[in-house]
Coordinates of C-alpha atoms in Angstrom, one line a residue:
X124 CA 14.6 -11.0 11.5
X125 CA 15.2 -11.2 8.3
X126 CA 12.9 -10.0 5.9
X127 CA 12.0 -10.8 2.0
X128 CA 11.2 -8.1 -0.3
X129 CA 9.2 -9.9 -2.9
X130 CA 8.9 -7.6 -5.7
X131 CA 5.0 -6.8 -7.0
X132 CA 3.3 -4.2 -9.5
X133 CA 3.2 -1.6 -7.2
X134 CA 6.7 -1.5 -6.1
X135 CA 8.3 -1.6 -9.5
X136 CA 5.7 1.4 -10.6
X137 CA 6.9 3.6 -7.5
X138 CA 10.5 2.9 -8.6
X139 CA 9.7 4.0 -12.0
X140 CA 7.8 7.0 -10.9
X141 CA 10.8 8.0 -8.7
X142 CA 13.3 7.2 -11.8
X143 CA 10.9 9.8 -13.8
X144 CA 10.4 12.5 -10.8
X145 CA 14.7 12.7 -10.5
X146 CA 14.5 13.0 -14.1
X147 CA 11.8 15.7 -14.6
X148 CA 13.3 17.7 -11.4
X149 CA 17.1 18.2 -13.6
X150 CA 15.2 20.1 -16.2
X151 CA 14.0 24.0 -14.5
X152 CA 12.5 24.5 -17.7
X153 CA 10.7 21.6 -18.5
X154 CA 11.6 18.2 -20.3
X155 CA 9.4 16.2 -23.2
X156 CA 8.3 12.7 -22.3
X157 CA 10.9 11.5 -25.3
X158 CA 13.7 12.7 -23.4
X159 CA 12.4 11.3 -20.2
X160 CA 11.8 8.2 -22.0
X161 CA 15.7 8.3 -23.4
X162 CA 16.7 9.1 -19.8
X163 CA 15.0 6.3 -17.9
X164 CA 14.7 3.8 -19.9
X165 CA 11.0 3.1 -19.5
X166 CA 8.8 1.7 -22.7
X167 CA 6.6 4.6 -23.7
X168 CA 3.8 3.1 -22.8
X169 CA 4.7 2.6 -19.2
X170 CA 6.0 6.1 -19.1
X171 CA 2.4 7.3 -20.4
X172 CA 0.9 5.5 -17.4
X173 CA 3.3 7.0 -14.9
X174 CA 3.1 10.7 -16.1
X175 CA -0.3 10.1 -16.3
X176 CA -0.3 9.0 -12.5
X177 CA 2.1 11.6 -11.5
X178 CA 0.2 14.6 -12.7
X179 CA -3.2 12.9 -10.8
X180 CA -1.1 13.3 -7.6
X181 CA 0.5 16.8 -8.4
X182 CA 4.1 15.8 -8.9
X183 CA 4.5 16.8 -12.1
X184 CA 2.3 19.4 -14.5
X185 CA 2.7 19.9 -18.1
X186 CA 3.2 23.2 -19.5
X187 CA 1.6 25.3 -22.5
X188 CA 4.2 23.1 -25.2
X189 CA 3.9 20.0 -23.6
X190 CA 7.0 19.8 -21.3
X191 CA 6.7 18.4 -18.0
X192 CA 7.9 20.3 -15.2
X193 CA 7.6 19.4 -11.1
X194 CA 4.7 20.1 -9.7
X195 CA 3.4 22.0 -6.6
X196 CA 2.9 18.8 -4.6
X197 CA 6.2 17.7 -5.1
X198 CA 7.6 20.9 -4.0
X199 CA 5.4 21.5 -1.1
X200 CA 6.6 18.1 0.3
X201 CA 10.3 18.7 -0.3
X202 CA 10.0 22.0 1.7
X203 CA 12.3 22.4 5.0
X204 CA 9.2 24.0 6.8
X205 CA 6.0 22.4 6.7
X206 CA 6.9 19.4 4.7
X207 CA 6.3 16.8 7.5
X208 CA 2.7 18.2 7.8
X209 CA 2.3 18.7 4.0
X210 CA 3.5 14.6 3.8
X211 CA 0.8 13.7 6.2
X212 CA -1.8 15.6 4.6
X213 CA -0.6 14.3 0.9
X214 CA -0.9 10.6 1.8
X215 CA -4.3 11.1 3.6
X216 CA -5.4 12.4 0.4
X217 CA -4.5 9.8 -1.9
X218 CA -6.2 7.5 0.6
X219 CA -9.1 9.5 0.6
X220 CA -9.4 9.6 -3.4
X221 CA -8.7 5.9 -2.9
X222 CA -11.6 5.0 -0.4
X223 CA -13.4 6.7 -2.9
X224 CA -12.1 4.8 -6.1
X225 CA -12.7 1.2 -4.9
X226 CA -15.9 2.3 -2.6
X227 CA -14.3 0.6 0.6
X228 CA -12.3 1.9 3.7
X229 CA -8.9 1.7 3.3
X230 CA -5.9 1.3 5.5
X231 CA -2.2 1.7 5.7
X232 CA -0.2 -1.0 8.1
X233 CA 3.1 -1.9 8.8
X234 CA 5.1 -4.3 10.7
X235 CA 7.3 -2.4 13.3
X236 CA 9.6 -4.0 16.1
X237 CA 7.6 -7.3 16.0
X238 CA 3.9 -6.1 16.0
X239 CA 1.0 -5.3 13.6
X240 CA 0.0 -1.7 13.4
X241 CA -2.5 0.1 11.5
X242 CA -0.9 3.7 10.7
X243 CA -3.3 5.7 8.7
X244 CA -7.3 5.0 7.6
X245 CA -9.4 6.4 5.3
X246 CA -13.0 5.8 6.2
X247 CA -16.7 7.0 5.8
X248 CA -20.4 7.4 6.7
X249 CA -20.6 4.4 3.5
X250 CA -17.2 3.1 3.7
X251 CA -17.1 2.2 7.6
X252 CA -14.1 1.2 9.2
X253 CA -13.3 -2.2 10.7
X254 CA -14.6 -2.7 14.3
X255 CA -11.3 -3.8 16.2
X256 CA -12.8 -6.0 18.2
X257 CA -10.0 -8.1 18.9
X258 CA -6.7 -5.9 19.1
X259 CA -5.0 -6.5 15.5
X260 CA -1.7 -6.9 17.0
X261 CA -2.8 -10.3 18.0
X262 CA -5.1 -11.5 15.6
X263 CA -2.5 -11.5 12.7
X264 CA -3.0 -14.7 11.8
X265 CA -7.0 -14.0 11.1
X266 CA -6.9 -10.9 9.3
X267 CA -5.9 -9.6 5.6
X268 CA -3.5 -7.1 7.0
X269 CA -1.8 -10.0 9.3
X270 CA -1.4 -11.9 6.9
X271 CA 0.0 -9.5 4.1
X272 CA 2.8 -8.4 6.4
X273 CA 3.5 -11.8 7.5
X274 CA 4.2 -13.0 4.1
X275 CA 6.6 -10.4 3.8
X276 CA 8.8 -11.8 6.6
X277 CA 10.7 -15.0 6.1
X278 CA 9.8 -18.3 7.9
X279 CA 11.7 -17.8 10.7
X280 CA 9.8 -14.2 11.4
X281 CA 6.8 -15.7 10.8
X282 CA 7.1 -18.3 13.6
X283 CA 8.5 -15.8 15.9
X284 CA 5.5 -13.9 15.3
X285 CA 3.2 -16.8 15.7
X286 CA 4.9 -18.0 19.0
X287 CA 4.5 -14.6 20.4
X288 CA 0.7 -14.7 19.4
X289 CA -1.9 -17.4 20.3
X290 CA -3.9 -17.8 17.3
X291 CA -7.3 -17.5 19.4
X292 CA -10.3 -18.6 17.0
X293 CA -12.3 -15.4 16.0
X294 CA -14.9 -16.6 13.8
X295 CA -15.9 -20.6 12.9
X296 CA -14.0 -19.7 9.6
X297 CA -10.4 -18.7 11.5
X298 CA -7.2 -20.5 10.6
X299 CA -5.5 -21.7 14.0
X300 CA -3.3 -24.1 13.1
X301 CA 0.1 -23.1 12.8
X302 CA 1.1 -25.2 10.2
X303 CA -1.6 -24.7 7.8
X304 CA -1.4 -21.2 8.1
X305 CA 2.3 -21.2 7.5
X306 CA 1.8 -23.4 4.2
X307 CA -0.7 -21.1 3.5
X308 CA 1.8 -17.8 3.6
X309 CA 4.5 -19.7 2.2
X310 CA 2.5 -20.2 -1.0
X311 CA 0.8 -16.7 -1.2
X312 CA 1.6 -15.3 -4.8
X313 CA 3.6 -12.0 -4.1
X314 CA 1.2 -10.0 -6.8
X315 CA -2.4 -11.3 -5.4
X316 CA -4.2 -9.6 -2.7
X317 CA -4.1 -11.9 0.5
X318 CA -8.4 -11.9 1.7
X319 CA -9.9 -12.5 4.9
X320 CA -13.6 -14.0 4.4
X321 CA -15.1 -13.3 7.9
X322 CA -12.1 -14.7 9.2
X323 CA -11.6 -11.9 11.8
X324 CA -15.0 -10.7 12.4
X325 CA -18.3 -11.9 11.1
X326 CA -20.2 -9.9 8.5
X327 CA -16.8 -8.4 7.3
X328 CA -14.7 -9.3 4.3
X329 CA -10.9 -7.5 3.6
X330 CA -7.9 -7.7 1.2
X331 CA -4.5 -6.4 1.4
X332 CA -1.5 -5.9 -0.9
X333 CA 2.1 -5.8 -0.4
X334 CA 3.8 -2.1 -0.3
X335 CA 7.3 -1.6 1.3
X336 CA 8.8 1.8 1.5
X337 CA 12.3 2.0 3.1
X338 CA 13.3 -1.1 5.1
X339 CA 9.8 -1.3 6.6
X340 CA 7.5 -4.3 5.5
X341 CA 3.9 -2.7 5.2
X342 CA 0.4 -3.3 3.4
X343 CA -2.6 -1.4 1.9
X344 CA -6.1 -3.2 2.7
X345 CA -9.3 -2.3 2.5
X346 CA -12.8 -3.8 3.7
X347 CA -15.9 -4.3 3.3
X348 CA -19.4 -5.2 5.0
X349 CA -20.4 -8.9 4.0
X350 CA -23.1 -7.9 1.5
X351 CA -21.0 -6.2 -0.6
X352 CA -18.5 -9.4 -0.4
X353 CA -19.5 -9.7 -4.3
X354 CA -16.9 -6.6 -5.2
X355 CA -13.9 -7.7 -2.9
X356 CA -12.2 -9.2 -5.9
X357 CA -12.4 -6.6 -7.9
X358 CA -11.7 -3.9 -5.3
X359 CA -8.5 -6.2 -4.3
X360 CA -7.2 -5.4 -7.8
X361 CA -8.1 -1.9 -8.1
X362 CA -6.4 -0.9 -5.0
X363 CA -3.1 -3.4 -6.0
X364 CA -3.3 -1.1 -9.4
X365 CA -3.5 1.8 -7.4
X366 CA -1.1 1.3 -4.5
X367 CA 1.8 3.2 -6.8
X368 CA 0.2 6.6 -5.5
X369 CA 0.4 5.5 -1.7
X370 CA 3.9 4.3 -2.5
X371 CA 5.3 8.1 -3.3
X372 CA 4.1 9.3 -0.2
X373 CA 5.4 7.0 1.8
X374 CA 8.7 6.8 0.2
X375 CA 8.7 11.0 -0.8
X376 CA 10.4 12.4 2.6
X377 CA 10.6 16.0 3.1
X378 CA 14.0 17.7 3.4
X379 CA 15.2 17.6 7.5
X380 CA 15.3 20.7 9.2
X381 CA 17.8 23.2 9.0

């Protein structure tokens, strides 16, 4: 099944952030932003934005004289002992902070072996998660998560998935025509969040943006009660802008155990 990894702003930002981290790691005593700009080829404004995000995430720190050095978070993730747990903890903290920022439950979902899988969630009393009343694996046609993942497959991959999972009508808004769904997936701009306006469950609206770490297709999503639907697009845009930190947590792997 061929995959189409369509470029999005978070992917570009994550790649840029990784370039900055690699450059910082080469200097044990610190490196200036001027030197980082020269080595990475990044424009100063973009570099400043990435450095601000990397400092917030704890991947880099700034010394008293203004130079940048590797941060504690990166050191913990790179540890051969405890690195995997540190990676999980870091990812959960990033999701928790994103949940509080957008004021909604947030999720990470992956497309693995031809199936939709929600792998991480950050929710709370005021930001409840979606009630999975129908298995997400068989309702990709109706969810923002599922549609975001399907947009990242090629046409044959999408048809294969729909052939294996009947498009049941879950609400009055659910698309049950494979022709209509495929047309909408094909025309979905890669940088625009996919929305679910009570297509999966009455009383819930959702949004999802694509994130891809390595070869696995994935997405970052949020859900809101329908009474907060007026916040959905603004929250989705913020989710998209802040996806870089999540991508970095997924892309940075701990060193293998000896």
